[in-house]
Amino acid sequence: MRNTEKGFTYPLTLCVLILFLLFFSFHVEQLLTERKMAHETATILLEDYYFLSTVKKIEKMYQSTGIQTKGTFKYSNGIMDYQAETLIGTSQKVNFTLRLNTGETIIGSGYFDTKLKRMIKWVEMG
């Protein structure tokens, strides 16, 4: 029997190996991207939860005794500081600073109506 293949197996194996590595690298990249997005989404939801619970606590303070000029709320994954500015008419601005244990700092401002004793406007600065 004559050998007419002349190296057919090696290029075929090499092409199959390259295709396998190409698809494998695509799937690894997709997995890493999804993990990163899941982590960022969890962080954003945590920030929103901390801001919402702090605003609700501040509203309860307005309704019961009035707000202190400065204060801090401690959470399991961060610290929320707030500082109330001077009263302007019937609204008061309160600045919020969230410092997460991961090192991220987010700043936001809330405008509270003293007659309604509720927040009327929210601005998140980043």
mmCIF file with all atom_site columns, N, CA and C in Angstrom, residues 19-35:
data_model
loop_
_atom_site.group_PDB
_atom_site.id
_atom_site.type_symbol
_atom_site.label_atom_id
_atom_site.label_alt_id
_atom_site.label_comp_id
_atom_site.label_asym_id
_atom_site.label_entity_id
_atom_site.label_seq_id
_atom_site.pdbx_PDB_ins_code
_atom_site.Cartn_x
_atom_site.Cartn_y
_atom_site.Cartn_z
_atom_site.occupancy
_atom_site.B_iso_or_equiv
_atom_site.pdbx_formal_charge
_atom_site.auth_seq_id
_atom_site.auth_comp_id
_atom_site.auth_asym_id
_atom_site.auth_atom_id
_atom_site.pdbx_PDB_model_num
ATOM 1  N N  . LEU A 1 19 ? -9.471  25.544 16.598 1.00 0.00 ? 19 LEU A N  1
ATOM 2  C CA . LEU A 1 19 ? -10.907 25.830 16.726 1.00 0.00 ? 19 LEU A CA 1
ATOM 3  C C  . LEU A 1 19 ? -11.400 25.604 18.151 1.00 0.00 ? 19 LEU A C  1
ATOM 4  N N  . PHE A 1 20 ? -10.957 24.542 18.770 1.00 0.00 ? 20 PHE A N  1
ATOM 5  C CA . PHE A 1 20 ? -11.331 24.276 20.158 1.00 0.00 ? 20 PHE A CA 1
ATOM 6  C C  . PHE A 1 20 ? -10.859 25.403 21.071 1.00 0.00 ? 20 PHE A C  1
ATOM 7  N N  . LEU A 1 21 ? -9.614  25.822 20.921 1.00 0.00 ? 21 LEU A N  1
ATOM 8  C CA . LEU A 1 21 ? -9.085  26.908 21.761 1.00 0.00 ? 21 LEU A CA 1
ATOM 9  C C  . LEU A 1 21 ? -9.802  28.225 21.498 1.00 0.00 ? 21 LEU A C  1
ATOM 10 N N  . LEU A 1 22 ? -10.183 28.466 20.262 1.00 0.00 ? 22 LEU A N  1
ATOM 11 C CA . LEU A 1 22 ? -10.910 29.690 19.921 1.00 0.00 ? 22 LEU A CA 1
ATOM 12 C C  . LEU A 1 22 ? -12.283 29.719 20.611 1.00 0.00 ? 22 LEU A C  1
ATOM 13 N N  . PHE A 1 23 ? -13.040 28.634 20.498 1.00 0.00 ? 23 PHE A N  1
ATOM 14 C CA . PHE A 1 23 ? -14.347 28.575 21.152 1.00 0.00 ? 23 PHE A CA 1
ATOM 15 C C  . PHE A 1 23 ? -14.221 28.595 22.667 1.00 0.00 ? 23 PHE A C  1
ATOM 16 N N  . PHE A 1 24 ? -13.231 27.927 23.187 1.00 0.00 ? 24 PHE A N  1
ATOM 17 C CA . PHE A 1 24 ? -13.003 27.916 24.633 1.00 0.00 ? 24 PHE A CA 1
ATOM 18 C C  . PHE A 1 24 ? -12.692 29.321 25.145 1.00 0.00 ? 24 PHE A C  1
ATOM 19 N N  . SER A 1 25 ? -11.849 30.050 24.420 1.00 0.00 ? 25 SER A N  1
ATOM 20 C CA . SER A 1 25 ? -11.511 31.418 24.863 1.00 0.00 ? 25 SER A CA 1
ATOM 21 C C  . SER A 1 25 ? -12.723 32.343 24.779 1.00 0.00 ? 25 SER A C  1
ATOM 22 N N  . PHE A 1 26 ? -13.593 32.163 23.785 1.00 0.00 ? 26 PHE A N  1
ATOM 23 C CA . PHE A 1 26 ? -14.818 32.959 23.705 1.00 0.00 ? 26 PHE A CA 1
ATOM 24 C C  . PHE A 1 26 ? -15.715 32.704 24.908 1.00 0.00 ? 26 PHE A C  1
ATOM 25 N N  . HIS A 1 27 ? -15.853 31.447 25.276 1.00 0.00 ? 27 HIS A N  1
ATOM 26 C CA . HIS A 1 27 ? -16.711 31.112 26.417 1.00 0.00 ? 27 HIS A CA 1
ATOM 27 C C  . HIS A 1 27 ? -16.120 31.597 27.736 1.00 0.00 ? 27 HIS A C  1
ATOM 28 N N  . VAL A 1 28 ? -14.811 31.541 27.879 1.00 0.00 ? 28 VAL A N  1
ATOM 29 C CA . VAL A 1 28 ? -14.175 32.055 29.093 1.00 0.00 ? 28 VAL A CA 1
ATOM 30 C C  . VAL A 1 28 ? -14.372 33.566 29.178 1.00 0.00 ? 28 VAL A C  1
ATOM 31 N N  . GLU A 1 29 ? -14.209 34.263 28.064 1.00 0.00 ? 29 GLU A N  1
ATOM 32 C CA . GLU A 1 29 ? -14.409 35.716 28.055 1.00 0.00 ? 29 GLU A CA 1
ATOM 33 C C  . GLU A 1 29 ? -15.851 36.069 28.392 1.00 0.00 ? 29 GLU A C  1
ATOM 34 N N  . GLN A 1 30 ? -16.803 35.311 27.864 1.00 0.00 ? 30 GLN A N  1
ATOM 35 C CA . GLN A 1 30 ? -18.214 35.553 28.164 1.00 0.00 ? 30 GLN A CA 1
ATOM 36 C C  . GLN A 1 30 ? -18.496 35.315 29.642 1.00 0.00 ? 30 GLN A C  1
ATOM 37 N N  . LEU A 1 31 ? -17.950 34.264 30.219 1.00 0.00 ? 31 LEU A N  1
ATOM 38 C CA . LEU A 1 31 ? -18.136 33.970 31.636 1.00 0.00 ? 31 LEU A CA 1
ATOM 39 C C  . LEU A 1 31 ? -17.570 35.088 32.507 1.00 0.00 ? 31 LEU A C  1
ATOM 40 N N  . LEU A 1 32 ? -16.377 35.565 32.180 1.00 0.00 ? 32 LEU A N  1
ATOM 41 C CA . LEU A 1 32 ? -15.774 36.643 32.966 1.00 0.00 ? 32 LEU A CA 1
ATOM 42 C C  . LEU A 1 32 ? -16.579 37.937 32.862 1.00 0.00 ? 32 LEU A C  1
ATOM 43 N N  . THR A 1 33 ? -17.095 38.219 31.678 1.00 0.00 ? 33 THR A N  1
ATOM 44 C CA . THR A 1 33 ? -17.924 39.415 31.496 1.00 0.00 ? 33 THR A CA 1
ATOM 45 C C  . THR A 1 33 ? -19.212 39.319 32.306 1.00 0.00 ? 33 THR A C  1
ATOM 46 N N  . GLU A 1 34 ? -19.841 38.150 32.302 1.00 0.00 ? 34 GLU A N  1
ATOM 47 C CA . GLU A 1 34 ? -21.076 37.971 33.074 1.00 0.00 ? 34 GLU A CA 1
ATOM 48 C C  . GLU A 1 34 ? -20.816 38.075 34.570 1.00 0.00 ? 34 GLU A C  1
ATOM 49 N N  . ARG A 1 35 ? -19.704 37.529 35.041 1.00 0.00 ? 35 ARG A N  1
ATOM 50 C CA . ARG A 1 35 ? -19.371 37.648 36.461 1.00 0.00 ? 35 ARG A CA 1
ATOM 51 C C  . ARG A 1 35 ? -19.134 39.100 36.851 1.00 0.00 ? 35 ARG A C  1
#
